[in-house]
Amino acid sequence: MLFPVSSDHKRVRLVDVAEQAGVSRSAAGHVLLGTGADVIRVAEATAERIRQAADELGYHPNRAAQQLRGASTQTLGVLMDTVNAPVMNDRLAAIEKEAASRGYRLLIGQLHGDLDALRGYLGDFESRGVDAIFCLFDVTAGRAERLMPLLGGRDDIVLHGKPITPDGYCVRVDTSQAVADLVDHLVDRGYRRVGLQLEGFTDELMAVRREAYVTAMQTHGLPCDEDLIWTDMGDTVDP
């Protein structure tokens, strides 16, 4: 069954919120959009009245208008790949939670390893004035060279794992500490033969995991049996 869409819907403007709250438009903009931070002061009781009026009227900031004024759109872009999707989905949820607590919303694109899709999403995000872009995919060997023309030299890009330029931004997982914590957890519960499964033996990240595992086992005074280190293909470490 189809329901008719009302043509009487009217976008609630910032001035409408200001009128309902009994304040100036600039005061409402300061509370709801973060404008005029250096020159406008609003008491907390007044700010709460403005937020309540915005909720009652169903006010939503006009992101496009904010972009035209050069103001922050309070929007972040997130680019994801399908590789290692369960882990990346957990990290996406963590980003969304932190972003929401700071008044930001997310625009999300999935790449499927396609550079053309990356170009398209970068264009879409820029046209919508996102404040920054998080790249939730691993920059594996050989991938940095392909990403450099698109992401290199930009100060609004935050990569996962490692940057593609020396001065680029990235969020790096403390892999060594994570492996040590896992060994500690198992040893504390009485386990003495702890194995380690890797994705290979030549990858830089796998080498970091192996070294952290060996160090953690030695810290507990436990023998490190090389037969307990293997890859997901079933290979063990060469003696």
PDB file of C-alpha atoms in Angstrom:
ATOM      1  CA  MET A   1       0.000   0.000   0.000  1.00  0.00           C
ATOM      2  CA  LEU A   2       1.321   3.437  -0.938  1.00  0.00           C
ATOM      3  CA  PHE A   3       0.865   6.432   1.315  1.00  0.00           C
ATOM      4  CA  PRO A   4       0.705   9.940  -0.137  1.00  0.00           C
ATOM      5  CA  VAL A   5       3.609  12.214   0.659  1.00  0.00           C
ATOM      6  CA  SER A   6       2.531  15.514   2.118  1.00  0.00           C
ATOM      7  CA  SER A   7       3.614  18.575   0.206  1.00  0.00           C
ATOM      8  CA  ASP A   8       3.124  20.737   3.300  1.00  0.00           C
ATOM      9  CA  HIS A   9       6.431  19.747   4.880  1.00  0.00           C
ATOM     10  CA  LYS A  10       8.527  22.798   5.583  1.00  0.00           C
ATOM     11  CA  ARG A  11      12.206  22.700   6.501  1.00  0.00           C
ATOM     12  CA  VAL A  12      12.744  24.024   9.999  1.00  0.00           C
ATOM     13  CA  ARG A  13      15.208  26.894   9.837  1.00  0.00           C
ATOM     14  CA  LEU A  14      17.680  28.092  12.422  1.00  0.00           C
ATOM     15  CA  VAL A  15      15.679  31.288  12.792  1.00  0.00           C
ATOM     16  CA  ASP A  16      12.599  29.205  13.696  1.00  0.00           C
ATOM     17  CA  VAL A  17      14.516  27.589  16.548  1.00  0.00           C
ATOM     18  CA  ALA A  18      15.773  30.983  17.704  1.00  0.00           C
ATOM     19  CA  GLU A  19      12.243  32.419  17.754  1.00  0.00           C
ATOM     20  CA  GLN A  20      10.868  29.473  19.737  1.00  0.00           C
ATOM     21  CA  ALA A  21      13.722  29.658  22.237  1.00  0.00           C
ATOM     22  CA  GLY A  22      13.458  33.440  22.510  1.00  0.00           C
ATOM     23  CA  VAL A  23      17.064  34.085  21.528  1.00  0.00           C
ATOM     24  CA  SER A  24      18.959  35.631  18.636  1.00  0.00           C
ATOM     25  CA  ARG A  25      19.791  33.651  15.517  1.00  0.00           C
ATOM     26  CA  SER A  26      23.503  34.012  16.311  1.00  0.00           C
ATOM     27  CA  ALA A  27      23.000  32.492  19.762  1.00  0.00           C
ATOM     28  CA  ALA A  28      21.130  29.535  18.257  1.00  0.00           C
ATOM     29  CA  GLY A  29      23.846  29.129  15.638  1.00  0.00           C
ATOM     30  CA  HIS A  30      26.523  29.130  18.302  1.00  0.00           C
ATOM     31  CA  VAL A  31      24.834  26.307  20.232  1.00  0.00           C
ATOM     32  CA  LEU A  32      23.675  24.177  17.303  1.00  0.00           C
ATOM     33  CA  LEU A  33      26.351  24.859  14.683  1.00  0.00           C
ATOM     34  CA  GLY A  34      29.354  25.941  16.732  1.00  0.00           C
ATOM     35  CA  THR A  35      29.620  29.315  14.975  1.00  0.00           C
ATOM     36  CA  GLY A  36      30.849  32.516  16.591  1.00  0.00           C
ATOM     37  CA  ALA A  37      32.923  30.675  19.186  1.00  0.00           C
ATOM     38  CA  ASP A  38      35.250  33.640  19.799  1.00  0.00           C
ATOM     39  CA  VAL A  39      32.614  36.355  20.139  1.00  0.00           C
ATOM     40  CA  ILE A  40      29.387  34.743  21.356  1.00  0.00           C
ATOM     41  CA  ARG A  41      28.737  33.539  24.892  1.00  0.00           C
ATOM     42  CA  VAL A  42      25.601  31.582  25.784  1.00  0.00           C
ATOM     43  CA  ALA A  43      24.679  30.538  29.321  1.00  0.00           C
ATOM     44  CA  GLU A  44      24.134  26.809  29.816  1.00  0.00           C
ATOM     45  CA  ALA A  45      20.467  27.301  30.758  1.00  0.00           C
ATOM     46  CA  THR A  46      19.921  29.243  27.528  1.00  0.00           C
ATOM     47  CA  ALA A  47      21.829  26.652  25.517  1.00  0.00           C
ATOM     48  CA  GLU A  48      19.611  23.917  26.931  1.00  0.00           C
ATOM     49  CA  ARG A  49      16.521  25.918  25.971  1.00  0.00           C
ATOM     50  CA  ILE A  50      17.838  26.221  22.410  1.00  0.00           C
ATOM     51  CA  ARG A  51      18.541  22.494  22.168  1.00  0.00           C
ATOM     52  CA  GLN A  52      15.080  21.710  23.507  1.00  0.00           C
ATOM     53  CA  ALA A  53      13.481  24.009  20.938  1.00  0.00           C
ATOM     54  CA  ALA A  54      15.490  22.313  18.176  1.00  0.00           C
ATOM     55  CA  ASP A  55      14.280  18.900  19.338  1.00  0.00           C
ATOM     56  CA  GLU A  56      10.656  20.024  19.531  1.00  0.00           C
ATOM     57  CA  LEU A  57      10.727  21.508  16.040  1.00  0.00           C
ATOM     58  CA  GLY A  58      12.751  18.667  14.506  1.00  0.00           C
ATOM     59  CA  TYR A  59      15.558  20.954  13.400  1.00  0.00           C
ATOM     60  CA  HIS A  60      18.449  19.508  11.392  1.00  0.00           C
ATOM     61  CA  PRO A  61      21.429  21.633  10.283  1.00  0.00           C
ATOM     62  CA  ASN A  62      21.648  22.387   6.575  1.00  0.00           C
ATOM     63  CA  ARG A  63      25.023  20.818   5.799  1.00  0.00           C
ATOM     64  CA  ALA A  64      25.157  22.291   2.304  1.00  0.00           C
ATOM     65  CA  ALA A  65      24.620  25.811   3.643  1.00  0.00           C
ATOM     66  CA  GLN A  66      27.324  25.262   6.251  1.00  0.00           C
ATOM     67  CA  GLN A  67      29.716  24.150   3.522  1.00  0.00           C
ATOM     68  CA  LEU A  68      29.008  27.258   1.423  1.00  0.00           C
ATOM     69  CA  ARG A  69      29.764  29.445   4.446  1.00  0.00           C
ATOM     70  CA  GLY A  70      33.056  27.608   4.964  1.00  0.00           C
ATOM     71  CA  ALA A  71      31.862  26.164   8.281  1.00  0.00           C
ATOM     72  CA  SER A  72      32.377  22.600   9.416  1.00  0.00           C
ATOM     73  CA  THR A  73      29.678  20.238   8.175  1.00  0.00           C
ATOM     74  CA  GLN A  74      30.226  17.978  11.213  1.00  0.00           C
ATOM     75  CA  THR A  75      30.453  15.070   8.770  1.00  0.00           C
ATOM     76  CA  LEU A  76      33.172  12.446   8.373  1.00  0.00           C
ATOM     77  CA  GLY A  77      33.762  10.103   5.453  1.00  0.00           C
ATOM     78  CA  VAL A  78      34.707   6.454   5.994  1.00  0.00           C
ATOM     79  CA  LEU A  79      36.079   4.228   3.219  1.00  0.00           C
ATOM     80  CA  MET A  80      36.065   0.472   3.812  1.00  0.00           C
ATOM     81  CA  ASP A  81      37.299  -2.557   1.929  1.00  0.00           C
ATOM     82  CA  THR A  82      35.729  -6.012   2.022  1.00  0.00           C
ATOM     83  CA  VAL A  83      38.978  -7.647   3.184  1.00  0.00           C
ATOM     84  CA  ASN A  84      38.950  -8.418   6.924  1.00  0.00           C
ATOM     85  CA  ALA A  85      35.379  -7.121   7.055  1.00  0.00           C
ATOM     86  CA  PRO A  86      34.426  -8.370  10.571  1.00  0.00           C
ATOM     87  CA  VAL A  87      37.347  -6.532  12.182  1.00  0.00           C
ATOM     88  CA  MET A  88      36.770  -3.393  10.147  1.00  0.00           C
ATOM     89  CA  ASN A  89      33.049  -3.419  10.977  1.00  0.00           C
ATOM     90  CA  ASP A  90      33.900  -3.427  14.678  1.00  0.00           C
ATOM     91  CA  ARG A  91      36.198  -0.459  14.141  1.00  0.00           C
ATOM     92  CA  LEU A  92      33.528   1.314  12.115  1.00  0.00           C
ATOM     93  CA  ALA A  93      31.117   0.902  15.028  1.00  0.00           C
ATOM     94  CA  ALA A  94      33.707   2.393  17.390  1.00  0.00           C
ATOM     95  CA  ILE A  95      34.266   5.372  15.063  1.00  0.00           C
ATOM     96  CA  GLU A  96      30.514   5.957  14.756  1.00  0.00           C
ATOM     97  CA  LYS A  97      30.090   5.905  18.534  1.00  0.00           C
ATOM     98  CA  GLU A  98      32.886   8.412  19.125  1.00  0.00           C
ATOM     99  CA  ALA A  99      31.770  10.603  16.219  1.00  0.00           C
ATOM    100  CA  ALA A 100      28.179  10.723  17.509  1.00  0.00           C
ATOM    101  CA  SER A 101      29.375  11.725  20.974  1.00  0.00           C
ATOM    102  CA  ARG A 102      31.021  14.755  19.351  1.00  0.00           C
ATOM    103  CA  GLY A 103      28.072  15.681  17.145  1.00  0.00           C
ATOM    104  CA  TYR A 104      29.440  14.196  13.911  1.00  0.00           C
ATOM    105  CA  ARG A 105      27.751  11.929  11.375  1.00  0.00           C
ATOM    106  CA  LEU A 106      29.324   9.485   8.949  1.00  0.00           C
ATOM    107  CA  LEU A 107      29.169   8.972   5.191  1.00  0.00           C
ATOM    108  CA  ILE A 108      30.350   5.452   4.343  1.00  0.00           C
ATOM    109  CA  GLY A 109      31.606   3.901   1.121  1.00  0.00           C
ATOM    110  CA  GLN A 110      32.766   0.337   0.393  1.00  0.00           C
ATOM    111  CA  LEU A 111      35.508  -0.133  -2.175  1.00  0.00           C
ATOM    112  CA  HIS A 112      35.812  -3.864  -2.991  1.00  0.00           C
ATOM    113  CA  GLY A 113      39.468  -3.237  -3.859  1.00  0.00           C
ATOM    114  CA  ASP A 114      38.497  -0.926  -6.730  1.00  0.00           C
ATOM    115  CA  LEU A 115      40.541   2.246  -7.318  1.00  0.00           C
ATOM    116  CA  ASP A 116      37.782   3.699  -9.507  1.00  0.00           C
ATOM    117  CA  ALA A 117      35.377   3.326  -6.586  1.00  0.00           C
ATOM    118  CA  LEU A 118      37.929   5.119  -4.388  1.00  0.00           C
ATOM    119  CA  ARG A 119      38.094   8.016  -6.846  1.00  0.00           C
ATOM    120  CA  GLY A 120      34.304   8.213  -6.972  1.00  0.00           C
ATOM    121  CA  TYR A 121      33.859   8.265  -3.219  1.00  0.00           C
ATOM    122  CA  LEU A 122      36.596  10.853  -2.753  1.00  0.00           C
ATOM    123  CA  GLY A 123      34.726  13.093  -5.183  1.00  0.00           C
ATOM    124  CA  ASP A 124      31.402  12.482  -3.436  1.00  0.00           C
ATOM    125  CA  PHE A 125      32.847  13.201  -0.009  1.00  0.00           C
ATOM    126  CA  GLU A 126      34.534  16.395  -1.189  1.00  0.00           C
ATOM    127  CA  SER A 127      31.296  17.637  -2.797  1.00  0.00           C
ATOM    128  CA  ARG A 128      29.566  17.158   0.561  1.00  0.00           C
ATOM    129  CA  GLY A 129      32.286  18.992   2.461  1.00  0.00           C
ATOM    130  CA  VAL A 130      33.324  16.209   4.853  1.00  0.00           C
ATOM    131  CA  ASP A 131      35.824  17.373   7.472  1.00  0.00           C
ATOM    132  CA  ALA A 132      38.063  14.291   7.225  1.00  0.00           C
ATOM    133  CA  ILE A 133      38.161  10.826   5.668  1.00  0.00           C
ATOM    134  CA  PHE A 134      39.020   7.612   7.519  1.00  0.00           C
ATOM    135  CA  CYS A 135      40.387   4.759   5.379  1.00  0.00           C
ATOM    136  CA  LEU A 136      39.547   1.427   7.016  1.00  0.00           C
ATOM    137  CA  PHE A 137      41.708  -0.852   4.922  1.00  0.00           C
ATOM    138  CA  ASP A 138      45.206  -2.259   5.336  1.00  0.00           C
ATOM    139  CA  VAL A 139      47.934  -0.605   3.280  1.00  0.00           C
ATOM    140  CA  THR A 140      49.621  -3.845   2.253  1.00  0.00           C
ATOM    141  CA  ALA A 141      52.827  -4.257   0.290  1.00  0.00           C
ATOM    142  CA  GLY A 142      52.457  -2.763  -3.190  1.00  0.00           C
ATOM    143  CA  ARG A 143      49.223  -0.996  -2.330  1.00  0.00           C
ATOM    144  CA  ALA A 144      50.856   2.219  -1.111  1.00  0.00           C
ATOM    145  CA  GLU A 145      52.229   2.952  -4.595  1.00  0.00           C
ATOM    146  CA  ARG A 146      48.752   2.646  -6.120  1.00  0.00           C
ATOM    147  CA  LEU A 147      47.173   4.807  -3.422  1.00  0.00           C
ATOM    148  CA  MET A 148      49.792   7.548  -3.502  1.00  0.00           C
ATOM    149  CA  PRO A 149      48.348   9.498  -6.480  1.00  0.00           C
ATOM    150  CA  LEU A 150      44.921   9.620  -4.795  1.00  0.00           C
ATOM    151  CA  LEU A 151      45.726   9.982  -1.093  1.00  0.00           C
ATOM    152  CA  GLY A 152      49.309  11.214  -0.901  1.00  0.00           C
ATOM    153  CA  GLY A 153      49.942  14.752   0.337  1.00  0.00           C
ATOM    154  CA  ARG A 154      46.439  15.241   1.771  1.00  0.00           C
ATOM    155  CA  ASP A 155      45.995  16.418   5.352  1.00  0.00           C
ATOM    156  CA  ASP A 156      42.346  15.309   5.614  1.00  0.00           C
ATOM    157  CA  ILE A 157      43.071  11.584   5.235  1.00  0.00           C
ATOM    158  CA  VAL A 158      43.547   9.223   8.193  1.00  0.00           C
ATOM    159  CA  LEU A 159      44.766   5.765   7.222  1.00  0.00           C
ATOM    160  CA  HIS A 160      44.546   2.480   9.099  1.00  0.00           C
ATOM    161  CA  GLY A 161      47.757   0.697  10.059  1.00  0.00           C
ATOM    162  CA  LYS A 162      50.416   2.890   8.482  1.00  0.00           C
ATOM    163  CA  PRO A 163      50.690   6.088   6.407  1.00  0.00           C
ATOM    164  CA  ILE A 164      51.669   6.127   2.759  1.00  0.00           C
ATOM    165  CA  THR A 165      53.835   9.233   3.255  1.00  0.00           C
ATOM    166  CA  PRO A 166      56.215  10.006   6.159  1.00  0.00           C
ATOM    167  CA  ASP A 167      54.097  12.985   7.269  1.00  0.00           C
ATOM    168  CA  GLY A 168      50.711  11.322   6.718  1.00  0.00           C
ATOM    169  CA  TYR A 169      48.171  10.579   9.430  1.00  0.00           C
ATOM    170  CA  CYS A 170      47.363   7.058  10.554  1.00  0.00           C
ATOM    171  CA  VAL A 171      45.942   5.090  13.475  1.00  0.00           C
ATOM    172  CA  ARG A 172      48.145   2.125  14.284  1.00  0.00           C
ATOM    173  CA  VAL A 173      47.126  -0.838  16.411  1.00  0.00           C
ATOM    174  CA  ASP A 174      49.711  -1.743  19.070  1.00  0.00           C
ATOM    175  CA  THR A 175      50.126  -5.269  17.739  1.00  0.00           C
ATOM    176  CA  SER A 176      52.919  -6.246  20.113  1.00  0.00           C
ATOM    177  CA  GLN A 177      50.919  -5.281  23.190  1.00  0.00           C
ATOM    178  CA  ALA A 178      47.811  -7.020  21.860  1.00  0.00           C
ATOM    179  CA  VAL A 179      49.706 -10.312  21.408  1.00  0.00           C
ATOM    180  CA  ALA A 180      51.306  -9.962  24.855  1.00  0.00           C
ATOM    181  CA  ASP A 181      47.874  -9.381  26.412  1.00  0.00           C
ATOM    182  CA  LEU A 182      46.524 -12.517  24.734  1.00  0.00           C
ATOM    183  CA  VAL A 183      49.405 -14.639  26.045  1.00  0.00           C
ATOM    184  CA  ASP A 184      48.988 -13.139  29.536  1.00  0.00           C
ATOM    185  CA  HIS A 185      45.275 -13.934  29.441  1.00  0.00           C
ATOM    186  CA  LEU A 186      45.833 -17.598  28.583  1.00  0.00           C
ATOM    187  CA  VAL A 187      48.738 -18.098  30.995  1.00  0.00           C
ATOM    188  CA  ASP A 188      46.742 -16.538  33.837  1.00  0.00           C
ATOM    189  CA  ARG A 189      44.134 -19.232  33.217  1.00  0.00           C
ATOM    190  CA  GLY A 190      46.623 -22.040  33.556  1.00  0.00           C
ATOM    191  CA  TYR A 191      47.598 -22.702  29.944  1.00  0.00           C
ATOM    192  CA  ARG A 192      51.271 -23.475  29.306  1.00  0.00           C
ATOM    193  CA  ARG A 193      51.348 -24.548  25.660  1.00  0.00           C
ATOM    194  CA  VAL A 194      50.156 -21.534  23.719  1.00  0.00           C
ATOM    195  CA  GLY A 195      50.183 -21.609  19.926  1.00  0.00           C
ATOM    196  CA  LEU A 196      50.262 -18.808  17.362  1.00  0.00           C
ATOM    197  CA  GLN A 197      48.605 -18.851  13.941  1.00  0.00           C
ATOM    198  CA  LEU A 198      49.911 -16.426  11.329  1.00  0.00           C
ATOM    199  CA  GLU A 199      48.901 -15.535   7.768  1.00  0.00           C
ATOM    200  CA  GLY A 200      52.466 -16.076   6.565  1.00  0.00           C
ATOM    201  CA  PHE A 201      56.083 -15.716   7.614  1.00  0.00           C
ATOM    202  CA  THR A 202      57.361 -12.995   5.292  1.00  0.00           C
ATOM    203  CA  ASP A 203      54.855 -10.206   6.001  1.00  0.00           C
ATOM    204  CA  GLU A 204      56.080  -7.376   8.245  1.00  0.00           C
ATOM    205  CA  LEU A 205      53.001  -7.502  10.477  1.00  0.00           C
ATOM    206  CA  MET A 206      53.307 -11.272  10.916  1.00  0.00           C
ATOM    207  CA  ALA A 207      56.933 -10.816  11.958  1.00  0.00           C
ATOM    208  CA  VAL A 208      55.859  -8.321  14.615  1.00  0.00           C
ATOM    209  CA  ARG A 209      53.253 -10.763  15.941  1.00  0.00           C
ATOM    210  CA  ARG A 210      55.734 -13.638  16.070  1.00  0.00           C
ATOM    211  CA  GLU A 211      58.364 -11.586  17.894  1.00  0.00           C
ATOM    212  CA  ALA A 212      55.787 -10.356  20.434  1.00  0.00           C
ATOM    213  CA  TYR A 213      54.585 -13.924  20.996  1.00  0.00           C
ATOM    214  CA  VAL A 214      58.107 -15.253  21.597  1.00  0.00           C
ATOM    215  CA  THR A 215      58.908 -12.392  23.967  1.00  0.00           C
ATOM    216  CA  ALA A 216      55.684 -12.877  25.939  1.00  0.00           C
ATOM    217  CA  MET A 217      56.290 -16.611  26.323  1.00  0.00           C
ATOM    218  CA  GLN A 218      59.837 -15.990  27.502  1.00  0.00           C
ATOM    219  CA  THR A 219      58.602 -13.370  29.973  1.00  0.00           C
ATOM    220  CA  HIS A 220      56.471 -16.075  31.616  1.00  0.00           C
ATOM    221  CA  GLY A 221      59.412 -18.469  31.633  1.00  0.00           C
ATOM    222  CA  LEU A 222      57.698 -20.807  29.193  1.00  0.00           C
ATOM    223  CA  PRO A 223      59.388 -22.693  26.366  1.00  0.00           C
ATOM    224  CA  CYS A 224      58.596 -21.385  22.901  1.00  0.00           C
ATOM    225  CA  ASP A 225      57.976 -24.432  20.751  1.00  0.00           C
ATOM    226  CA  GLU A 226      58.388 -23.484  17.076  1.00  0.00           C
ATOM    227  CA  ASP A 227      56.044 -26.342  16.148  1.00  0.00           C
ATOM    228  CA  LEU A 228      53.243 -24.303  17.743  1.00  0.00           C
ATOM    229  CA  ILE A 229      53.722 -21.439  15.273  1.00  0.00           C
ATOM    230  CA  TRP A 230      52.009 -22.097  11.950  1.00  0.00           C
ATOM    231  CA  THR A 231      50.296 -20.313   9.077  1.00  0.00           C
ATOM    232  CA  ASP A 232      46.653 -20.509   8.060  1.00  0.00           C
ATOM    233  CA  MET A 233      47.837 -22.866   5.299  1.00  0.00           C
ATOM    234  CA  GLY A 234      49.111 -25.340   7.903  1.00  0.00           C
ATOM    235  CA  ASP A 235      52.833 -24.587   7.431  1.00  0.00           C
ATOM    236  CA  THR A 236      55.053 -24.449  10.483  1.00  0.00           C
ATOM    237  CA  VAL A 237      58.151 -22.355  11.054  1.00  0.00           C
ATOM    238  CA  ASP A 238      61.309 -23.801   9.546  1.00  0.00           C
ATOM    239  CA  PRO A 239      63.685 -24.946  12.276  1.00  0.00           C
TER     240      PRO A 239
END
